Tab-separated table of C-alpha atoms in Angstrom:
chain	number	residue	atom	x	y	z
A	1	MET	CA	12.269	21.141	6.892
A	2	ASN	CA	9.410	18.798	8.058
A	3	ILE	CA	6.483	20.327	6.368
A	4	VAL	CA	2.761	19.063	7.625
A	5	ILE	CA	-0.156	19.622	5.575
A	6	LEU	CA	-3.314	19.406	7.794
A	7	ALA	CA	-6.506	18.568	5.873
A	8	ALA	CA	-10.181	18.956	7.122
A	9	GLY	CA	-10.878	15.048	7.752
A	10	ASP	CA	-10.692	13.596	11.188
A	11	PHE	CA	-8.088	15.169	13.356
A	12	PRO	CA	-5.638	12.575	14.202
A	13	THR	CA	-5.447	10.728	17.628
A	14	ARG	CA	-2.774	8.362	17.007
A	15	PRO	CA	0.800	9.110	18.092
A	16	GLU	CA	2.291	8.720	14.606
A	17	PRO	CA	0.496	11.775	12.981
A	18	LEU	CA	0.477	13.734	16.227
A	19	CYS	CA	4.260	13.377	16.505
A	20	ALA	CA	4.534	14.512	12.893
A	21	LEU	CA	2.567	17.602	13.750
A	22	ARG	CA	4.463	18.398	16.901
A	23	ASP	CA	7.809	17.951	15.100
A	24	ALA	CA	6.711	20.112	12.269
A	25	ASP	CA	8.701	23.057	11.151
A	26	PHE	CA	5.860	24.456	9.472
A	27	VAL	CA	2.031	23.457	9.057
A	28	VAL	CA	-0.144	24.322	6.013
A	29	CYS	CA	-3.766	24.205	6.936
A	30	CYS	CA	-6.329	23.205	4.251
A	31	ASP	CA	-9.049	25.923	4.828
A	32	ALA	CA	-11.199	25.257	7.941
A	33	ALA	CA	-8.661	22.555	9.272
A	34	CYS	CA	-6.938	25.561	10.763
A	35	LYS	CA	-9.772	25.739	13.524
A	36	SER	CA	-8.846	22.147	14.461
A	37	LEU	CA	-5.357	23.020	14.857
A	38	LEU	CA	-5.695	26.193	16.941
A	39	HIS	CA	-8.127	24.404	19.142
A	40	THR	CA	-5.590	21.730	20.001
A	41	GLY	CA	-3.078	23.984	22.042
A	42	PHE	CA	-0.304	22.430	19.834
A	43	LYS	CA	2.757	24.730	19.824
A	44	ILE	CA	3.245	25.255	16.106
A	45	PRO	CA	6.434	27.154	14.861
A	46	ASP	CA	4.736	28.786	11.920
A	47	TYR	CA	1.648	27.988	9.727
A	48	MET	CA	-0.340	29.116	6.861
A	49	VAL	CA	-4.012	28.494	5.776
A	50	VAL	CA	-4.630	27.791	1.970
A	51	GLY	CA	-7.834	27.107	0.283
A	52	ASP	CA	-10.941	28.304	-1.420
A	53	GLY	CA	-12.400	29.858	1.665
A	54	ASP	CA	-15.634	28.069	1.441
A	55	SER	CA	-15.538	26.974	4.965
A	56	LEU	CA	-14.186	30.202	6.465
A	57	THR	CA	-16.177	33.347	7.515
A	58	ALA	CA	-15.009	36.558	6.667
A	59	THR	CA	-14.198	37.319	10.193
A	60	ASP	CA	-11.978	34.018	10.355
A	61	LYS	CA	-10.122	35.319	7.337
A	62	MET	CA	-9.681	38.823	8.775
A	63	LEU	CA	-8.369	37.310	12.035
A	64	LEU	CA	-5.858	35.011	10.093
A	65	GLY	CA	-4.818	38.132	8.327
A	66	ASP	CA	-1.433	37.464	6.348
A	67	LYS	CA	-1.546	33.866	7.276
A	68	TRP	CA	-4.394	33.257	4.995
A	69	VAL	CA	-4.000	32.568	1.293
A	70	GLN	CA	-7.115	32.352	-0.861
A	71	VAL	CA	-6.863	30.181	-4.088
A	72	ASP	CA	-10.369	30.475	-6.084
A	73	GLU	CA	-9.814	27.794	-8.728
A	74	GLN	CA	-12.290	24.978	-8.528
A	75	ASP	CA	-10.533	22.132	-10.441
A	76	TYR	CA	-8.608	20.979	-7.393
A	77	ASN	CA	-9.478	20.627	-3.928
A	78	ASP	CA	-7.968	22.256	-0.769
A	79	LEU	CA	-5.358	19.426	-0.240
A	80	HIS	CA	-3.949	20.169	-3.882
A	81	LYS	CA	-4.088	23.867	-3.159
A	82	ALA	CA	-2.122	23.455	0.125
A	83	MET	CA	0.361	21.061	-1.409
A	84	THR	CA	0.993	23.283	-4.294
A	85	TRP	CA	1.587	26.255	-2.010
A	86	ALA	CA	3.841	24.177	0.284
A	87	ILE	CA	5.944	22.866	-2.476
A	88	SER	CA	6.273	26.407	-4.048
A	89	ARG	CA	7.208	27.844	-0.828
A	90	PHE	CA	9.769	25.239	0.343
A	91	GLY	CA	10.831	23.281	-2.641
A	92	ILE	CA	11.434	19.533	-2.621
A	93	GLN	CA	15.016	19.504	-1.702
A	94	ASP	CA	15.497	18.903	1.953
A	95	SER	CA	11.906	18.776	2.556
A	96	THR	CA	9.452	16.083	3.927
A	97	PHE	CA	5.688	16.721	3.258
A	98	THR	CA	3.396	14.790	5.613
A	99	ILE	CA	-0.268	14.995	5.033
A	100	ILE	CA	-2.471	14.382	8.213
A	101	GLY	CA	-6.177	14.713	8.753
A	102	ALA	CA	-6.895	13.633	5.182
A	103	THR	CA	-9.419	10.697	5.933
A	104	GLY	CA	-12.592	10.163	7.614
A	105	HIS	CA	-15.892	12.078	7.395
A	106	ARG	CA	-17.131	11.844	3.910
A	107	GLU	CA	-15.976	8.847	1.942
A	108	ASP	CA	-15.785	10.740	-1.229
A	109	HIS	CA	-13.264	13.328	0.306
A	110	THR	CA	-11.205	10.329	1.700
A	111	LEU	CA	-10.926	8.704	-1.809
A	112	GLY	CA	-10.171	11.852	-3.343
A	113	ASN	CA	-7.487	12.828	-0.960
A	114	ILE	CA	-5.677	9.320	-1.017
A	115	SER	CA	-5.763	9.567	-4.866
A	116	TYR	CA	-3.866	12.874	-4.769
A	117	LEU	CA	-0.892	11.148	-3.518
A	118	ALA	CA	-0.461	9.589	-7.071
A	119	THR	CA	-0.995	13.122	-8.582
A	120	PHE	CA	1.482	14.790	-6.264
A	121	ALA	CA	4.050	11.976	-7.095
A	122	GLU	CA	3.628	12.724	-10.773
A	123	GLU	CA	3.645	16.456	-10.515
A	124	TYR	CA	6.638	16.637	-7.992
A	125	PRO	CA	8.944	13.798	-8.939
A	126	GLY	CA	11.410	13.062	-6.206
A	127	ALA	CA	9.307	14.925	-3.409
A	128	ASP	CA	9.208	13.006	-0.016
A	129	ILE	CA	5.356	13.014	0.558
A	130	GLU	CA	3.493	10.684	2.772
A	131	MET	CA	0.012	10.564	4.213
A	132	LEU	CA	-0.369	9.502	7.959
A	133	THR	CA	-3.914	8.424	9.168
A	134	ASP	CA	-5.018	6.920	12.430
A	135	TYR	CA	-4.525	3.530	11.034
A	136	GLY	CA	-1.316	3.573	8.889
A	137	ARG	CA	0.551	5.385	6.366
A	138	LEU	CA	-0.074	5.790	2.733
A	139	VAL	CA	2.255	6.462	-0.160
A	140	ALA	CA	2.060	6.551	-4.041
A	141	MET	CA	4.697	4.634	-6.016
A	142	ARG	CA	5.595	3.576	-9.522
A	143	GLY	CA	8.507	1.457	-10.507
A	144	GLU	CA	10.488	-0.456	-7.801
A	145	ARG	CA	10.479	0.465	-4.094
A	146	ARG	CA	11.769	-1.109	-0.993
A	147	PHE	CA	9.971	-0.448	2.468
A	148	ALA	CA	11.435	-0.855	5.882
A	149	SER	CA	9.019	-3.093	7.726
A	150	PHE	CA	8.372	-5.655	10.541
A	151	PRO	CA	6.724	-8.953	10.520
A	152	ARG	CA	3.133	-9.108	10.435
A	153	GLN	CA	2.857	-5.550	9.179
A	154	GLN	CA	-0.464	-5.383	7.123
A	155	VAL	CA	0.102	-4.149	3.583
A	156	SER	CA	-2.591	-3.347	1.090
A	157	VAL	CA	-1.844	-2.246	-2.574
A	158	PHE	CA	-4.299	-0.167	-4.578
A	159	PRO	CA	-4.341	0.392	-8.416
A	160	MET	CA	-4.809	3.964	-9.526
A	161	ALA	CA	-5.707	2.397	-12.963
A	162	GLY	CA	-7.353	-0.634	-14.037
A	163	GLY	CA	-5.011	-3.204	-15.171
A	164	ALA	CA	-1.997	-2.329	-13.244
A	165	SER	CA	0.269	-5.167	-12.728
A	166	VAL	CA	2.285	-5.634	-9.451
A	167	SER	CA	5.022	-7.814	-8.171
A	168	SER	CA	6.396	-8.404	-4.771
A	169	ARG	CA	9.015	-9.747	-2.481
A	170	GLY	CA	8.837	-10.273	1.330
A	171	LEU	CA	4.985	-10.493	1.655
A	172	GLN	CA	3.149	-13.486	2.814
A	173	TRP	CA	1.102	-13.956	-0.426
A	174	PRO	CA	3.403	-13.115	-3.127
A	175	LEU	CA	2.228	-10.793	-5.806
A	176	ASP	CA	3.588	-12.131	-9.080
A	177	GLY	CA	2.482	-9.832	-11.903
A	178	LEU	CA	-0.901	-9.744	-10.335
A	179	ARG	CA	-3.012	-7.706	-12.617
A	180	LEU	CA	-5.215	-5.543	-10.530
A	181	ASP	CA	-8.697	-4.387	-11.760
A	182	ARG	CA	-10.404	-3.958	-8.386
A	183	TRP	CA	-9.105	-2.137	-5.432
A	184	TRP	CA	-9.804	-5.223	-3.166
A	185	GLN	CA	-7.419	-7.541	-5.052
A	186	ALA	CA	-4.245	-6.835	-3.388
A	187	THR	CA	-5.417	-5.961	0.106
A	188	LEU	CA	-4.604	-7.271	3.625
A	189	ASN	CA	-1.259	-8.857	2.862
A	190	ASN	CA	1.382	-9.748	5.503
A	191	VAL	CA	4.953	-8.766	5.750
A	192	VAL	CA	7.098	-11.675	6.774
A	193	ALA	CA	10.566	-10.102	7.565
A	194	ASP	CA	11.982	-6.513	8.118
A	195	SER	CA	11.425	-5.297	4.590
A	196	PHE	CA	9.471	-5.925	1.501
A	197	GLU	CA	9.627	-4.855	-1.874
A	198	LEU	CA	6.907	-3.756	-4.665
A	199	ARG	CA	7.251	-3.261	-8.291
A	200	SER	CA	4.670	-1.887	-10.771
A	201	ASP	CA	4.774	0.096	-14.046
A	202	SER	CA	1.584	1.772	-13.042
A	203	TRP	CA	0.824	4.152	-10.201
A	204	LEU	CA	-0.067	2.437	-7.053
A	205	ILE	CA	-1.189	3.482	-3.442
A	206	VAL	CA	0.409	1.518	-0.685
A	207	PHE	CA	-1.115	1.444	2.699
A	208	ARG	CA	0.726	-0.068	5.751
A	209	THR	CA	-0.479	-0.422	9.164
A	210	TYR	CA	1.569	0.970	12.235
A	211	ASP	CA	0.862	-2.233	14.294
A	212	PRO	CA	1.373	-5.794	13.357
A	213	LYS	CA	-1.468	-8.090	13.025
A	214	SER	CA	-2.324	-9.498	16.466
B	1	MET	CA	-37.032	-9.032	1.725
B	2	ASN	CA	-34.904	-6.227	3.008
B	3	ILE	CA	-31.453	-7.754	3.657
B	4	VAL	CA	-29.017	-5.813	5.551
B	5	ILE	CA	-25.380	-6.782	5.581
B	6	LEU	CA	-23.469	-5.454	8.603
B	7	ALA	CA	-19.705	-5.089	8.321
B	8	ALA	CA	-17.252	-4.567	10.968
B	9	GLY	CA	-16.098	-0.834	10.193
B	10	ASP	CA	-17.783	1.915	12.011
B	11	PHE	CA	-21.244	1.043	13.364
B	12	PRO	CA	-23.661	3.731	12.053
B	13	THR	CA	-25.073	6.725	13.759
B	14	ARG	CA	-26.976	8.310	11.261
B	15	PRO	CA	-30.721	7.845	10.742
B	16	GLU	CA	-30.528	6.488	6.931
B	17	PRO	CA	-28.252	3.343	7.667
B	18	LEU	CA	-30.104	2.962	11.160
B	19	CYS	CA	-33.393	2.905	9.749
B	20	ALA	CA	-32.239	0.304	7.191
B	21	LEU	CA	-31.107	-1.861	9.910
B	22	ARG	CA	-34.406	-1.230	11.887
B	23	ASP	CA	-36.563	-2.152	8.795
B	24	ALA	CA	-34.442	-5.217	7.917
B	25	ASP	CA	-36.242	-8.561	7.625
B	26	PHE	CA	-32.862	-10.285	8.029
B	27	VAL	CA	-29.358	-9.121	8.947
B	28	VAL	CA	-26.076	-10.800	7.774
B	29	CYS	CA	-23.166	-9.982	9.964
B	30	CYS	CA	-19.686	-10.141	8.815
B	31	ASP	CA	-17.851	-11.981	11.530
B	32	ALA	CA	-17.132	-9.776	14.687
B	33	ALA	CA	-19.788	-7.056	13.503
B	34	CYS	CA	-22.344	-9.226	15.268
B	35	LYS	CA	-21.008	-8.240	18.559
B	36	SER	CA	-21.804	-4.410	17.738
B	37	LEU	CA	-25.391	-5.535	16.684
B	38	LEU	CA	-26.062	-7.628	19.606
B	39	HIS	CA	-24.830	-4.710	22.147
B	40	THR	CA	-27.311	-2.216	20.302
B	41	GLY	CA	-30.384	-3.673	21.533
B	42	PHE	CA	-31.851	-3.353	17.956
B	43	LYS	CA	-34.620	-5.973	17.734
B	44	ILE	CA	-33.498	-7.894	14.784
B	45	PRO	CA	-36.197	-10.495	13.230
B	46	ASP	CA	-33.511	-12.885	12.262
B	47	TYR	CA	-29.740	-12.871	11.544
B	48	MET	CA	-26.836	-14.890	10.603
B	49	VAL	CA	-22.999	-14.469	11.029
B	50	VAL	CA	-20.833	-15.223	8.160
B	51	GLY	CA	-17.066	-14.923	7.899
B	52	ASP	CA	-13.626	-16.617	8.480
B	53	GLY	CA	-13.996	-16.671	12.391
B	54	ASP	CA	-10.607	-14.732	12.717
B	55	SER	CA	-12.291	-12.087	14.987
B	56	LEU	CA	-14.557	-14.588	16.844
B	57	THR	CA	-13.450	-16.751	19.975
B	58	ALA	CA	-14.317	-20.343	20.246
B	59	THR	CA	-17.114	-19.364	22.872
B	60	ASP	CA	-18.348	-16.658	20.548
B	61	LYS	CA	-18.763	-19.399	17.837
B	62	MET	CA	-20.353	-21.989	20.518
B	63	LEU	CA	-22.938	-19.100	21.794
B	64	LEU	CA	-23.838	-18.423	18.041
B	65	GLY	CA	-24.569	-21.960	17.382
B	66	ASP	CA	-26.288	-22.348	14.187
B	67	LYS	CA	-26.380	-18.611	13.591
B	68	TRP	CA	-22.713	-18.944	12.640
B	69	VAL	CA	-21.249	-19.773	9.098
B	70	GLN	CA	-17.538	-20.227	8.735
B	71	VAL	CA	-16.131	-19.705	5.324
B	72	ASP	CA	-12.512	-20.508	5.299
B	73	GLU	CA	-11.343	-19.299	1.766
B	74	GLN	CA	-8.795	-16.240	2.025
B	75	ASP	CA	-9.245	-14.810	-1.541
B	76	TYR	CA	-12.335	-12.686	-0.659
B	77	ASN	CA	-13.065	-10.647	2.521
B	78	ASP	CA	-15.806	-11.176	5.033
B	79	LEU	CA	-17.988	-8.794	3.138
B	80	HIS	CA	-17.848	-10.822	0.100
B	81	LYS	CA	-18.589	-13.981	2.094
B	82	ALA	CA	-21.538	-12.409	3.787
B	83	MET	CA	-22.936	-11.126	0.429
B	84	THR	CA	-22.441	-14.538	-1.326
B	85	TRP	CA	-24.236	-16.127	1.608
B	86	ALA	CA	-27.113	-13.706	1.395
B	87	ILE	CA	-27.631	-13.883	-2.209
B	88	SER	CA	-27.541	-17.723	-2.022
B	89	ARG	CA	-30.045	-17.878	0.702
B	90	PHE	CA	-32.414	-15.247	-0.585
B	91	GLY	CA	-31.915	-14.776	-4.230
B	92	ILE	CA	-31.963	-11.360	-5.976
B	93	GLN	CA	-35.703	-11.363	-7.017
B	94	ASP	CA	-37.873	-9.229	-4.553
B	95	SER	CA	-34.867	-8.755	-2.377
B	96	THR	CA	-32.879	-5.469	-1.541
B	97	PHE	CA	-29.393	-5.748	-0.110
B	98	THR	CA	-28.053	-2.850	2.036
B	99	ILE	CA	-24.527	-2.717	3.324
B	100	ILE	CA	-23.868	-0.812	6.291
B	101	GLY	CA	-20.927	-0.333	8.622
B	102	ALA	CA	-18.524	-0.980	5.909
B	103	THR	CA	-16.259	2.286	6.172
B	104	GLY	CA	-14.341	3.898	8.816
B	105	HIS	CA	-11.344	2.219	10.906
B	106	ARG	CA	-8.492	1.281	8.493
B	107	GLU	CA	-8.564	2.999	5.157
B	108	ASP	CA	-7.662	-0.115	3.312
B	109	HIS	CA	-10.803	-1.964	4.575
B	110	THR	CA	-12.883	1.056	3.521
B	111	LEU	CA	-11.290	1.066	-0.017
B	112	GLY	CA	-11.778	-2.664	-0.422
B	113	ASN	CA	-15.277	-2.634	0.752
B	114	ILE	CA	-16.417	0.154	-1.556
B	115	SER	CA	-14.725	-1.663	-4.498
B	116	TYR	CA	-16.610	-4.721	-3.890
B	117	LEU	CA	-19.805	-2.954	-4.958
B	118	ALA	CA	-18.547	-3.234	-8.550
B	119	THR	CA	-17.636	-6.714	-8.057
B	120	PHE	CA	-21.074	-7.494	-6.623
B	121	ALA	CA	-22.804	-5.625	-9.627
B	122	GLU	CA	-20.807	-8.043	-11.898
B	123	GLU	CA	-21.228	-11.108	-10.148
B	124	TYR	CA	-25.092	-10.620	-9.568
B	125	PRO	CA	-26.487	-8.511	-12.410
B	126	GLY	CA	-29.806	-6.954	-11.599
B	127	ALA	CA	-29.403	-7.169	-7.728
B	128	ASP	CA	-30.580	-4.270	-5.732
B	129	ILE	CA	-27.280	-3.588	-3.756
B	130	GLU	CA	-26.434	-0.255	-2.007
B	131	MET	CA	-24.037	0.835	0.666
B	132	LEU	CA	-25.029	3.233	3.434
B	133	THR	CA	-22.570	5.135	5.514
B	134	ASP	CA	-22.804	8.043	7.922
B	135	TYR	CA	-22.424	10.395	5.036
B	136	GLY	CA	-24.045	9.122	2.137
B	137	ARG	CA	-25.053	6.411	-0.287
B	138	LEU	CA	-22.732	4.369	-2.627
B	139	VAL	CA	-23.641	2.194	-5.731
B	140	ALA	CA	-21.779	0.691	-8.521
B	141	MET	CA	-23.107	1.239	-12.047
B	142	ARG	CA	-22.196	0.677	-15.661
B	143	GLY	CA	-24.197	1.995	-18.741
B	144	GLU	CA	-26.845	4.374	-18.143
B	145	ARG	CA	-28.515	5.261	-14.711
B	146	ARG	CA	-30.887	7.936	-13.499
B	147	PHE	CA	-30.812	8.998	-9.895
B	148	ALA	CA	-33.546	10.605	-8.073
B	149	SER	CA	-32.105	13.499	-6.362
B	150	PHE	CA	-32.646	17.214	-4.976
B	151	PRO	CA	-30.721	20.493	-5.545
B	152	ARG	CA	-27.381	20.770	-4.076
B	153	GLN	CA	-26.865	17.218	-3.351
B	154	GLN	CA	-23.272	16.447	-3.549
B	155	VAL	CA	-22.197	13.774	-6.117
B	156	SER	CA	-18.882	12.086	-6.474
B	157	VAL	CA	-18.128	9.452	-9.208
B	158	PHE	CA	-15.281	7.267	-8.905
B	159	PRO	CA	-13.750	4.943	-11.812
B	160	MET	CA	-12.967	1.405	-11.016
B	161	ALA	CA	-10.626	1.397	-13.779
B	162	GLY	CA	-8.305	4.052	-15.211
B	163	GLY	CA	-9.605	5.575	-18.591
B	164	ALA	CA	-13.091	5.291	-17.688
B	165	SER	CA	-15.069	7.995	-19.517
B	166	VAL	CA	-18.148	9.385	-17.834
B	167	SER	CA	-21.014	11.798	-19.166
B	168	SER	CA	-23.721	13.372	-17.144
B	169	ARG	CA	-27.044	15.332	-17.278
B	170	GLY	CA	-28.464	17.400	-14.409
B	171	LEU	CA	-25.026	18.222	-12.628
B	172	GLN	CA	-23.900	21.767	-12.033
B	173	TRP	CA	-20.340	20.721	-13.660
B	174	PRO	CA	-21.250	18.581	-16.509
B	175	LEU	CA	-19.085	15.509	-17.293
B	176	ASP	CA	-18.944	15.316	-21.047
B	177	GLY	CA	-17.107	12.104	-21.785
B	178	LEU	CA	-14.443	13.145	-19.175
B	179	ARG	CA	-11.865	10.366	-19.017
B	180	LEU	CA	-11.206	9.522	-15.328
B	181	ASP	CA	-7.617	8.537	-14.541
B	182	ARG	CA	-7.639	9.550	-10.852
B	183	TRP	CA	-10.304	9.144	-8.235
B	184	TRP	CA	-10.574	12.776	-7.490
B	185	GLN	CA	-11.268	13.938	-11.006
B	186	ALA	CA	-15.099	13.732	-10.948
B	187	THR	CA	-15.635	14.489	-7.095
B	188	LEU	CA	-17.682	17.040	-5.304
B	189	ASN	CA	-20.202	17.810	-8.187
B	190	ASN	CA	-23.669	19.424	-7.222
B	191	VAL	CA	-27.205	18.133	-8.299
B	192	VAL	CA	-29.270	21.080	-9.888
B	193	ALA	CA	-32.678	19.531	-9.943
B	194	ASP	CA	-34.632	16.629	-8.826
B	195	SER	CA	-32.814	14.001	-10.740
B	196	PHE	CA	-29.467	13.395	-12.574
B	197	GLU	CA	-28.113	10.846	-15.022
B	198	LEU	CA	-24.804	9.248	-15.543
B	199	ARG	CA	-23.508	7.282	-18.439
B	200	SER	CA	-20.278	5.284	-18.724
B	201	ASP	CA	-19.056	1.994	-20.484
B	202	SER	CA	-16.704	1.358	-17.434
B	203	TRP	CA	-17.624	0.567	-13.794
B	204	LEU	CA	-18.244	3.472	-11.597
B	205	ILE	CA	-18.743	3.994	-7.862
B	206	VAL	CA	-21.268	6.735	-7.157
B	207	PHE	CA	-21.350	8.628	-3.952
B	208	ARG	CA	-24.316	10.824	-3.046
B	209	THR	CA	-24.756	12.796	0.018
B	210	TYR	CA	-27.949	12.759	2.285
B	211	ASP	CA	-27.875	16.302	2.913
B	212	PRO	CA	-27.616	19.203	0.443
B	213	LYS	CA	-24.495	21.353	0.345
B	214	SER	CA	-25.110	24.016	2.791
């Protein structure tokens, strides 16, 4: 099952996130993100709307009927509520979870949503979870990971915690146990071949562009 | 002197960053950001373009003439080059440095640029440096700081390093030595009065909305 989680940031315009939406078997919308979806005319096989309901009217909720799941706790945001619901419904075996619409608008939402990738990866080990934006793809990783790639793909690596050390193979500017204290320190690298590898004992967020650097 | 640093992300549309640009005594443009500026018709008293020149043509540079400063090192990005130039030119006494256009487009540029706020604050202690986006204002802080505010202003606090602990006064959900390991953990707080205070021994990025939560 291809599960798409649609958050309430910028609705995507690039082919990659839009194709994920078109090919979804099921879409979980974060609260008012459902309005963007219903306005697009995308033919969605099935969907559910999950959130705290802050940005939906009573009429919205009535119209959604049994497509609406209200989760009132306030410790986590709607993206976390939606992912939790999606994983409890579909499990992580044979499912992929693609998050779209999670960036843009307020920068604090963008930062929060991106960092949830590391939280999801910790909470659901082995789950296939990726975020697609209009500019590239984001995943969380720890340990070793090999990424299929292409020459001049831009790669940026962000530490979730200060002092993370990271090593690489296949990048133009090799990371050799570089200790990351600032988010900008391992950004804007270039891939030199058809794959690259990263290694870190701490959680990292890895951003990769869709297009090679011109 | 009010110095504005214009980065090459989304050109601002909100009054707050646009007023900063209108009221600037001097604008430092990061590389190709100068094209956005020159197309706006804003009347700028004086400006300089600083960067590695990657996104400017030879003709661009020739037309800029002595308004163009090429900095070839690749350890830091164009925002860092521009800020370094601005501070060496104007000093931090009696100057304010307002960064605009630093978010939007690629998320890795957004994250990198935001995190430079902590680097600038470390490199230039006492400098008055703030980032204005279309959604709010961002500053880096460490130690104690009081912010003028208004009820229902949204405040999000991000740790630059894992394990940062943060305490607050004047927020709806008080932070009482909360240890921050994820960027989302201290987001989306509300101010309850006309000011609030934060305290941390680690570097934090503080985001505040322009508008109260509706």
